[in-house]
């Protein structure tokens, strides 16, 4: 057996999409399946971490973990994370959080009387940026899903949000990304870079977990 490098460490992971209600029956959502986050949660648990998964709606069976918190909206996900992040050693944000939510969800089902309908949206909290800016923050890892200029956008997010690592993947193309079984990643950190070829998300999660362990242990040493 390999030693468990994260024994005694706790990790908090967000995964899946969020749903932002328009009315009691409809929502704004996205195509995230939760696969990458669930696989990464399992991989970090296998390396000894006490993992809590904060998950938006996903059809996947959750891995056996220390904790599972199910949420729907970005605001609920933010609250669930901020309640639990103090004293955590690692935070990994894989969730596809809605950037905006309807300003005033209707309390009754919206009727199709009008020929046009305008819905006003307001910004959601950036959970990852909030965690990265929190006092005594954990080793903080973000994801960046981009359709173009992948590394440039990811490097900008690494800096802007003050992250320890960012894993960038191309979306909207032929292979990989959202709601797919396979993914390819470019991982950046201050002063470093590693590329992972297209492979099943479960195998990719194992390799990414090893890199997170490596960089996390390096951050403790240095
Ligand atoms: O800025 P962008 O949304 O591209 O950043 C993506 C990263 O930030 C992902 O790690 C995602 O989980 C996280 N994020 C978040 N809360 C938001 C938006 C994004 O935690 N409201």
PDB file of C-alpha atoms and ligand atoms in Angstrom:
ATOM      1  CA  UNK A   1       0.000   0.000   0.000  1.00  0.00           C
ATOM      2  CA  UNK A   2       1.093   3.542  -0.742  1.00  0.00           C
ATOM      3  CA  UNK A   3       1.285   5.876   2.257  1.00  0.00           C
ATOM      4  CA  UNK A   4      -1.633   8.322   2.477  1.00  0.00           C
ATOM      5  CA  UNK A   5      -0.030  11.748   1.991  1.00  0.00           C
ATOM      6  CA  UNK A   6      -3.180  13.646   3.022  1.00  0.00           C
ATOM      7  CA  UNK A   7      -3.823  11.672   6.213  1.00  0.00           C
ATOM      8  CA  UNK A   8      -5.192  14.075   8.850  1.00  0.00           C
ATOM      9  CA  UNK A   9      -5.879  16.797   6.253  1.00  0.00           C
ATOM     10  CA  UNK A  10      -9.319  18.033   5.303  1.00  0.00           C
ATOM     11  CA  UNK A  11     -10.440  18.974   1.831  1.00  0.00           C
ATOM     12  CA  UNK A  12     -13.536  20.832   0.710  1.00  0.00           C
ATOM     13  CA  UNK A  13     -14.635  20.400  -2.911  1.00  0.00           C
ATOM     14  CA  UNK A  14     -17.417  22.006  -4.929  1.00  0.00           C
ATOM     15  CA  UNK A  15     -18.866  20.091  -7.864  1.00  0.00           C
ATOM     16  CA  UNK A  16     -21.653  20.031 -10.404  1.00  0.00           C
ATOM     17  CA  UNK A  17     -23.800  22.833 -11.778  1.00  0.00           C
ATOM     18  CA  UNK A  18     -25.939  25.301  -9.859  1.00  0.00           C
ATOM     19  CA  UNK A  19     -29.600  26.019 -10.584  1.00  0.00           C
ATOM     20  CA  UNK A  20     -30.903  29.558 -10.359  1.00  0.00           C
ATOM     21  CA  UNK A  21     -34.700  29.660 -10.084  1.00  0.00           C
ATOM     22  CA  UNK A  22     -36.815  31.743 -12.464  1.00  0.00           C
ATOM     23  CA  UNK A  23     -40.048  30.624 -10.822  1.00  0.00           C
ATOM     24  CA  UNK A  24     -41.097  27.573  -8.744  1.00  0.00           C
ATOM     25  CA  UNK A  25     -40.720  25.196 -11.711  1.00  0.00           C
ATOM     26  CA  UNK A  26     -37.950  26.646 -13.924  1.00  0.00           C
ATOM     27  CA  UNK A  27     -34.287  27.470 -13.522  1.00  0.00           C
ATOM     28  CA  UNK A  28     -31.180  28.677 -15.326  1.00  0.00           C
ATOM     29  CA  UNK A  29     -28.622  25.874 -15.348  1.00  0.00           C
ATOM     30  CA  UNK A  30     -25.641  24.511 -17.245  1.00  0.00           C
ATOM     31  CA  UNK A  31     -24.268  21.250 -18.673  1.00  0.00           C
ATOM     32  CA  UNK A  32     -21.884  20.325 -15.848  1.00  0.00           C
ATOM     33  CA  UNK A  33     -22.318  16.659 -14.872  1.00  0.00           C
ATOM     34  CA  UNK A  34     -20.221  16.772 -11.699  1.00  0.00           C
ATOM     35  CA  UNK A  35     -18.000  13.956 -13.012  1.00  0.00           C
ATOM     36  CA  UNK A  36     -14.658  15.722 -12.602  1.00  0.00           C
ATOM     37  CA  UNK A  37     -15.447  16.943  -9.095  1.00  0.00           C
ATOM     38  CA  UNK A  38     -16.815  13.610  -7.886  1.00  0.00           C
ATOM     39  CA  UNK A  39     -13.766  11.789  -9.281  1.00  0.00           C
ATOM     40  CA  UNK A  40     -11.400  14.300  -7.700  1.00  0.00           C
ATOM     41  CA  UNK A  41     -13.190  14.020  -4.340  1.00  0.00           C
ATOM     42  CA  UNK A  42     -12.748  10.235  -4.471  1.00  0.00           C
ATOM     43  CA  UNK A  43      -9.073  10.576  -5.485  1.00  0.00           C
ATOM     44  CA  UNK A  44      -8.283  12.975  -2.611  1.00  0.00           C
ATOM     45  CA  UNK A  45     -10.122  10.700  -0.154  1.00  0.00           C
ATOM     46  CA  UNK A  46      -8.035   7.771  -1.454  1.00  0.00           C
ATOM     47  CA  UNK A  47      -4.935   9.828  -0.575  1.00  0.00           C
ATOM     48  CA  UNK A  48      -6.082  10.083   3.041  1.00  0.00           C
ATOM     49  CA  UNK A  49      -7.947  13.415   3.115  1.00  0.00           C
ATOM     50  CA  UNK A  50     -11.189  13.878   5.026  1.00  0.00           C
ATOM     51  CA  UNK A  51     -13.254  15.134   2.105  1.00  0.00           C
ATOM     52  CA  UNK A  52     -16.483  17.134   2.158  1.00  0.00           C
ATOM     53  CA  UNK A  53     -18.203  17.500  -1.196  1.00  0.00           C
ATOM     54  CA  UNK A  54     -20.566  20.439  -1.725  1.00  0.00           C
ATOM     55  CA  UNK A  55     -22.526  19.405  -4.782  1.00  0.00           C
ATOM     56  CA  UNK A  56     -25.030  21.058  -7.046  1.00  0.00           C
ATOM     57  CA  UNK A  57     -27.681  18.815  -8.639  1.00  0.00           C
ATOM     58  CA  UNK A  58     -25.978  15.796 -10.250  1.00  0.00           C
ATOM     59  CA  UNK A  59     -27.306  12.428 -11.381  1.00  0.00           C
ATOM     60  CA  UNK A  60     -24.104  10.715 -10.220  1.00  0.00           C
ATOM     61  CA  UNK A  61     -23.882   8.410  -7.239  1.00  0.00           C
ATOM     62  CA  UNK A  62     -21.679  10.255  -4.738  1.00  0.00           C
ATOM     63  CA  UNK A  63     -18.417   8.572  -3.684  1.00  0.00           C
ATOM     64  CA  UNK A  64     -18.095   7.395  -0.073  1.00  0.00           C
ATOM     65  CA  UNK A  65     -16.758  10.495   1.727  1.00  0.00           C
ATOM     66  CA  UNK A  66     -16.647  12.126   5.138  1.00  0.00           C
ATOM     67  CA  UNK A  67     -19.348  14.578   4.090  1.00  0.00           C
ATOM     68  CA  UNK A  68     -21.808  15.376   1.332  1.00  0.00           C
ATOM     69  CA  UNK A  69     -23.793  18.613   1.225  1.00  0.00           C
ATOM     70  CA  UNK A  70     -26.358  18.974  -1.532  1.00  0.00           C
ATOM     71  CA  UNK A  71     -27.254  22.469  -2.727  1.00  0.00           C
ATOM     72  CA  UNK A  72     -29.106  24.011  -5.661  1.00  0.00           C
ATOM     73  CA  UNK A  73     -28.175  27.659  -6.049  1.00  0.00           C
ATOM     74  CA  UNK A  74     -24.838  29.497  -6.112  1.00  0.00           C
ATOM     75  CA  UNK A  75     -25.854  31.389  -2.967  1.00  0.00           C
ATOM     76  CA  UNK A  76     -26.544  28.104  -1.142  1.00  0.00           C
ATOM     77  CA  UNK A  77     -23.212  26.712  -2.396  1.00  0.00           C
ATOM     78  CA  UNK A  78     -21.409  29.854  -1.177  1.00  0.00           C
ATOM     79  CA  UNK A  79     -23.028  29.575   2.270  1.00  0.00           C
ATOM     80  CA  UNK A  80     -22.260  25.848   2.542  1.00  0.00           C
ATOM     81  CA  UNK A  81     -18.608  26.476   1.634  1.00  0.00           C
ATOM     82  CA  UNK A  82     -18.052  29.522   3.858  1.00  0.00           C
ATOM     83  CA  UNK A  83     -19.571  27.652   6.834  1.00  0.00           C
ATOM     84  CA  UNK A  84     -17.067  24.829   6.426  1.00  0.00           C
ATOM     85  CA  UNK A  85     -13.887  26.346   5.024  1.00  0.00           C
ATOM     86  CA  UNK A  86     -12.285  27.546   8.271  1.00  0.00           C
ATOM     87  CA  UNK A  87      -9.614  25.082   9.342  1.00  0.00           C
ATOM     88  CA  UNK A  88      -9.659  23.291   6.007  1.00  0.00           C
ATOM     89  CA  UNK A  89      -6.339  22.412   4.387  1.00  0.00           C
ATOM     90  CA  UNK A  90      -7.435  22.188   0.751  1.00  0.00           C
ATOM     91  CA  UNK A  91     -10.207  23.791  -1.278  1.00  0.00           C
ATOM     92  CA  UNK A  92     -10.904  22.662  -4.834  1.00  0.00           C
ATOM     93  CA  UNK A  93     -13.567  24.473  -6.859  1.00  0.00           C
ATOM     94  CA  UNK A  94     -14.716  22.253  -9.714  1.00  0.00           C
ATOM     95  CA  UNK A  95     -18.334  23.461  -9.685  1.00  0.00           C
ATOM     96  CA  UNK A  96     -19.778  25.247 -12.712  1.00  0.00           C
ATOM     97  CA  UNK A  97     -21.331  28.044 -10.692  1.00  0.00           C
ATOM     98  CA  UNK A  98     -23.856  30.262 -12.457  1.00  0.00           C
ATOM     99  CA  UNK A  99     -22.346  33.715 -12.796  1.00  0.00           C
ATOM    100  CA  UNK A 100     -25.790  35.357 -12.614  1.00  0.00           C
ATOM    101  CA  UNK A 101     -29.168  34.619 -11.023  1.00  0.00           C
ATOM    102  CA  UNK A 102     -32.622  36.089 -11.681  1.00  0.00           C
ATOM    103  CA  UNK A 103     -32.919  39.248  -9.582  1.00  0.00           C
ATOM    104  CA  UNK A 104     -36.455  38.453  -8.445  1.00  0.00           C
ATOM    105  CA  UNK A 105     -37.630  34.858  -9.003  1.00  0.00           C
ATOM    106  CA  UNK A 106     -41.403  34.798  -9.535  1.00  0.00           C
ATOM    107  CA  UNK A 107     -43.342  33.243  -6.656  1.00  0.00           C
ATOM    108  CA  UNK A 108     -45.876  31.746  -9.088  1.00  0.00           C
ATOM    109  CA  UNK A 109     -45.280  30.038 -12.421  1.00  0.00           C
ATOM    110  CA  UNK A 110     -44.582  32.594 -15.159  1.00  0.00           C
ATOM    111  CA  UNK A 111     -47.407  32.553 -17.769  1.00  0.00           C
ATOM    112  CA  UNK A 112     -46.799  32.850 -21.494  1.00  0.00           C
ATOM    113  CA  UNK A 113     -49.118  35.831 -21.996  1.00  0.00           C
ATOM    114  CA  UNK A 114     -46.554  38.272 -23.300  1.00  0.00           C
ATOM    115  CA  UNK A 115     -44.852  37.975 -26.719  1.00  0.00           C
ATOM    116  CA  UNK A 116     -41.559  38.958 -25.102  1.00  0.00           C
ATOM    117  CA  UNK A 117     -40.189  38.443 -21.654  1.00  0.00           C
ATOM    118  CA  UNK A 118     -37.216  40.171 -20.058  1.00  0.00           C
ATOM    119  CA  UNK A 119     -35.547  38.718 -17.009  1.00  0.00           C
ATOM    120  CA  UNK A 120     -33.114  40.799 -15.013  1.00  0.00           C
ATOM    121  CA  UNK A 121     -30.057  38.979 -13.715  1.00  0.00           C
ATOM    122  CA  UNK A 122     -27.696  39.914 -10.900  1.00  0.00           C
ATOM    123  CA  UNK A 123     -24.157  38.662 -10.230  1.00  0.00           C
ATOM    124  CA  UNK A 124     -23.626  35.684  -7.970  1.00  0.00           C
ATOM    125  CA  UNK A 125     -20.880  35.612  -5.359  1.00  0.00           C
ATOM    126  CA  UNK A 126     -17.562  34.210  -6.625  1.00  0.00           C
ATOM    127  CA  UNK A 127     -17.064  31.379  -4.138  1.00  0.00           C
ATOM    128  CA  UNK A 128     -13.519  30.591  -5.236  1.00  0.00           C
ATOM    129  CA  UNK A 129     -12.383  34.226  -4.990  1.00  0.00           C
ATOM    130  CA  UNK A 130     -14.034  34.525  -1.546  1.00  0.00           C
ATOM    131  CA  UNK A 131     -12.217  31.445  -0.251  1.00  0.00           C
ATOM    132  CA  UNK A 132      -8.897  32.600  -1.735  1.00  0.00           C
ATOM    133  CA  UNK A 133      -9.337  35.972   0.017  1.00  0.00           C
ATOM    134  CA  UNK A 134     -10.346  34.480   3.387  1.00  0.00           C
ATOM    135  CA  UNK A 135      -7.997  34.630   6.398  1.00  0.00           C
ATOM    136  CA  UNK A 136      -5.781  31.540   6.901  1.00  0.00           C
ATOM    137  CA  UNK A 137      -7.118  30.270   3.623  1.00  0.00           C
ATOM    138  CA  UNK A 138      -6.628  26.673   2.507  1.00  0.00           C
ATOM    139  CA  UNK A 139      -4.431  25.623  -0.437  1.00  0.00           C
ATOM    140  CA  UNK A 140      -6.832  26.823  -3.115  1.00  0.00           C
ATOM    141  CA  UNK A 141      -7.335  25.210  -6.517  1.00  0.00           C
ATOM    142  CA  UNK A 142      -9.636  26.540  -9.223  1.00  0.00           C
ATOM    143  CA  UNK A 143     -10.787  25.389 -12.629  1.00  0.00           C
ATOM    144  CA  UNK A 144     -11.165  27.408 -15.802  1.00  0.00           C
ATOM    145  CA  UNK A 145     -13.367  26.238 -18.643  1.00  0.00           C
ATOM    146  CA  UNK A 146     -12.569  28.241 -21.737  1.00  0.00           C
ATOM    147  CA  UNK A 147     -13.515  28.129 -25.411  1.00  0.00           C
ATOM    148  CA  UNK A 148     -10.441  30.078 -26.591  1.00  0.00           C
ATOM    149  CA  UNK A 149      -7.043  31.398 -25.449  1.00  0.00           C
ATOM    150  CA  UNK A 150      -7.084  28.752 -22.732  1.00  0.00           C
ATOM    151  CA  UNK A 151      -3.761  29.358 -21.001  1.00  0.00           C
ATOM    152  CA  UNK A 152      -3.937  33.125 -21.215  1.00  0.00           C
ATOM    153  CA  UNK A 153      -7.373  33.220 -19.543  1.00  0.00           C
ATOM    154  CA  UNK A 154      -6.344  30.633 -16.952  1.00  0.00           C
ATOM    155  CA  UNK A 155      -3.148  32.516 -16.058  1.00  0.00           C
ATOM    156  CA  UNK A 156      -5.182  35.704 -15.652  1.00  0.00           C
ATOM    157  CA  UNK A 157      -7.634  33.926 -13.301  1.00  0.00           C
ATOM    158  CA  UNK A 158      -4.801  32.387 -11.280  1.00  0.00           C
ATOM    159  CA  UNK A 159      -3.486  35.903 -10.652  1.00  0.00           C
ATOM    160  CA  UNK A 160      -6.783  37.769 -10.303  1.00  0.00           C
ATOM    161  CA  UNK A 161      -8.304  35.331  -7.806  1.00  0.00           C
ATOM    162  CA  UNK A 162      -4.978  34.762  -6.014  1.00  0.00           C
ATOM    163  CA  UNK A 163      -5.053  30.962  -6.399  1.00  0.00           C
ATOM    164  CA  UNK A 164      -2.398  28.358  -5.636  1.00  0.00           C
ATOM    165  CA  UNK A 165      -3.271  26.339  -8.755  1.00  0.00           C
ATOM    166  CA  UNK A 166      -5.668  26.424 -11.692  1.00  0.00           C
ATOM    167  CA  UNK A 167      -6.701  23.557 -13.967  1.00  0.00           C
ATOM    168  CA  UNK A 168      -7.814  24.767 -17.372  1.00  0.00           C
ATOM    169  CA  UNK A 169      -9.821  22.805 -19.895  1.00  0.00           C
ATOM    170  CA  UNK A 170     -11.193  23.591 -23.311  1.00  0.00           C
ATOM    171  CA  UNK A 171     -14.980  23.476 -23.624  1.00  0.00           C
ATOM    172  CA  UNK A 172     -17.322  23.679 -26.549  1.00  0.00           C
ATOM    173  CA  UNK A 173     -14.975  21.684 -28.806  1.00  0.00           C
ATOM    174  CA  UNK A 174     -15.161  18.176 -30.243  1.00  0.00           C
ATOM    175  CA  UNK A 175     -13.683  16.282 -27.313  1.00  0.00           C
ATOM    176  CA  UNK A 176     -13.622  16.657 -23.554  1.00  0.00           C
ATOM    177  CA  UNK A 177     -15.028  19.320 -21.277  1.00  0.00           C
ATOM    178  CA  UNK A 178     -18.534  19.587 -19.898  1.00  0.00           C
ATOM    179  CA  UNK A 179     -20.761  16.544 -19.681  1.00  0.00           C
ATOM    180  CA  UNK A 180     -18.117  14.326 -21.327  1.00  0.00           C
ATOM    181  CA  UNK A 181     -16.321  11.224 -20.039  1.00  0.00           C
ATOM    182  CA  UNK A 182     -12.899  12.445 -21.126  1.00  0.00           C
ATOM    183  CA  UNK A 183     -11.005  15.624 -20.455  1.00  0.00           C
ATOM    184  CA  UNK A 184      -7.623  17.215 -21.101  1.00  0.00           C
ATOM    185  CA  UNK A 185      -6.105  19.808 -18.771  1.00  0.00           C
ATOM    186  CA  UNK A 186      -3.359  22.367 -18.556  1.00  0.00           C
ATOM    187  CA  UNK A 187      -2.523  23.074 -14.925  1.00  0.00           C
ATOM    188  CA  UNK A 188      -0.808  26.319 -13.943  1.00  0.00           C
ATOM    189  CA  UNK A 189       0.584  27.555 -10.636  1.00  0.00           C
ATOM    190  CA  UNK A 190       2.828  30.487  -9.789  1.00  0.00           C
ATOM    191  CA  UNK A 191       6.060  29.509 -11.526  1.00  0.00           C
ATOM    192  CA  UNK A 192       4.936  26.192 -13.005  1.00  0.00           C
ATOM    193  CA  UNK A 193       2.872  24.355 -15.592  1.00  0.00           C
ATOM    194  CA  UNK A 194       1.885  20.772 -16.423  1.00  0.00           C
ATOM    195  CA  UNK A 195      -0.228  19.462 -19.295  1.00  0.00           C
ATOM    196  CA  UNK A 196      -2.411  16.337 -19.121  1.00  0.00           C
ATOM    197  CA  UNK A 197      -3.494  14.670 -22.367  1.00  0.00           C
ATOM    198  CA  UNK A 198      -7.107  13.727 -23.131  1.00  0.00           C
ATOM    199  CA  UNK A 199      -8.070  10.767 -20.912  1.00  0.00           C
ATOM    200  CA  UNK A 200     -11.031   9.474 -18.873  1.00  0.00           C
ATOM    201  CA  UNK A 201     -11.961  11.907 -16.077  1.00  0.00           C
ATOM    202  CA  UNK A 202     -11.464   9.212 -13.433  1.00  0.00           C
ATOM    203  CA  UNK A 203      -7.833   8.665 -14.514  1.00  0.00           C
ATOM    204  CA  UNK A 204      -7.277  12.393 -14.961  1.00  0.00           C
ATOM    205  CA  UNK A 205      -8.574  12.963 -11.415  1.00  0.00           C
ATOM    206  CA  UNK A 206      -5.960  10.520 -10.062  1.00  0.00           C
ATOM    207  CA  UNK A 207      -3.141  12.358 -11.833  1.00  0.00           C
ATOM    208  CA  UNK A 208      -4.461  15.776 -10.854  1.00  0.00           C
ATOM    209  CA  UNK A 209      -4.817  14.631  -7.224  1.00  0.00           C
ATOM    210  CA  UNK A 210      -1.136  13.590  -7.265  1.00  0.00           C
ATOM    211  CA  UNK A 211      -0.145  17.015  -8.584  1.00  0.00           C
ATOM    212  CA  UNK A 212      -2.332  18.774  -5.971  1.00  0.00           C
ATOM    213  CA  UNK A 213      -0.633  16.701  -3.242  1.00  0.00           C
ATOM    214  CA  UNK A 214       2.797  17.553  -4.672  1.00  0.00           C
ATOM    215  CA  UNK A 215       2.137  21.299  -4.843  1.00  0.00           C
ATOM    216  CA  UNK A 216       0.324  21.359  -1.480  1.00  0.00           C
ATOM    217  CA  UNK A 217       3.235  19.633   0.291  1.00  0.00           C
ATOM    218  CA  UNK A 218       5.659  22.006  -1.477  1.00  0.00           C
ATOM    219  CA  UNK A 219       3.639  24.983  -0.190  1.00  0.00           C
ATOM    220  CA  UNK A 220       3.959  23.687   3.394  1.00  0.00           C
ATOM    221  CA  UNK A 221       7.707  23.180   2.976  1.00  0.00           C
ATOM    222  CA  UNK A 222       8.355  26.551   1.386  1.00  0.00           C
TER     223      UNK A 222
HETATM  224  O1  LIG B   1     -14.196  33.123 -13.334  1.00  0.00           O
HETATM  225  P1  LIG B   1     -14.642  31.738 -13.703  1.00  0.00           P
HETATM  226  O2  LIG B   1     -16.096  31.493 -13.444  1.00  0.00           O
HETATM  227  O3  LIG B   1     -14.223  31.289 -15.062  1.00  0.00           O
HETATM  228  O4  LIG B   1     -13.802  30.826 -12.685  1.00  0.00           O
HETATM  229  C1  LIG B   1     -13.999  29.435 -12.648  1.00  0.00           C
HETATM  230  C2  LIG B   1     -13.573  28.934 -11.313  1.00  0.00           C
HETATM  231  O5  LIG B   1     -14.176  29.702 -10.280  1.00  0.00           O
HETATM  232  C3  LIG B   1     -14.016  27.508 -11.052  1.00  0.00           C
HETATM  233  O6  LIG B   1     -13.070  26.927 -10.185  1.00  0.00           O
HETATM  234  C4  LIG B   1     -15.365  27.696 -10.371  1.00  0.00           C
HETATM  235  O7  LIG B   1     -15.688  26.598  -9.550  1.00  0.00           O
HETATM  236  C5  LIG B   1     -15.122  28.942  -9.556  1.00  0.00           C
HETATM  237  N1  LIG B   1     -16.296  29.803  -9.358  1.00  0.00           N
HETATM  238  C6  LIG B   1     -16.867  29.922  -8.105  1.00  0.00           C
HETATM  239  N2  LIG B   1     -17.951  30.755  -7.915  1.00  0.00           N
HETATM  240  C7  LIG B   1     -18.451  31.462  -8.944  1.00  0.00           C
HETATM  241  C8  LIG B   1     -17.883  31.355 -10.221  1.00  0.00           C
HETATM  242  C9  LIG B   1     -16.820  30.509 -10.404  1.00  0.00           C
HETATM  243  O8  LIG B   1     -16.404  29.267  -7.155  1.00  0.00           O
HETATM  244  N3  LIG B   1     -19.499  32.262  -8.737  1.00  0.00           N
END
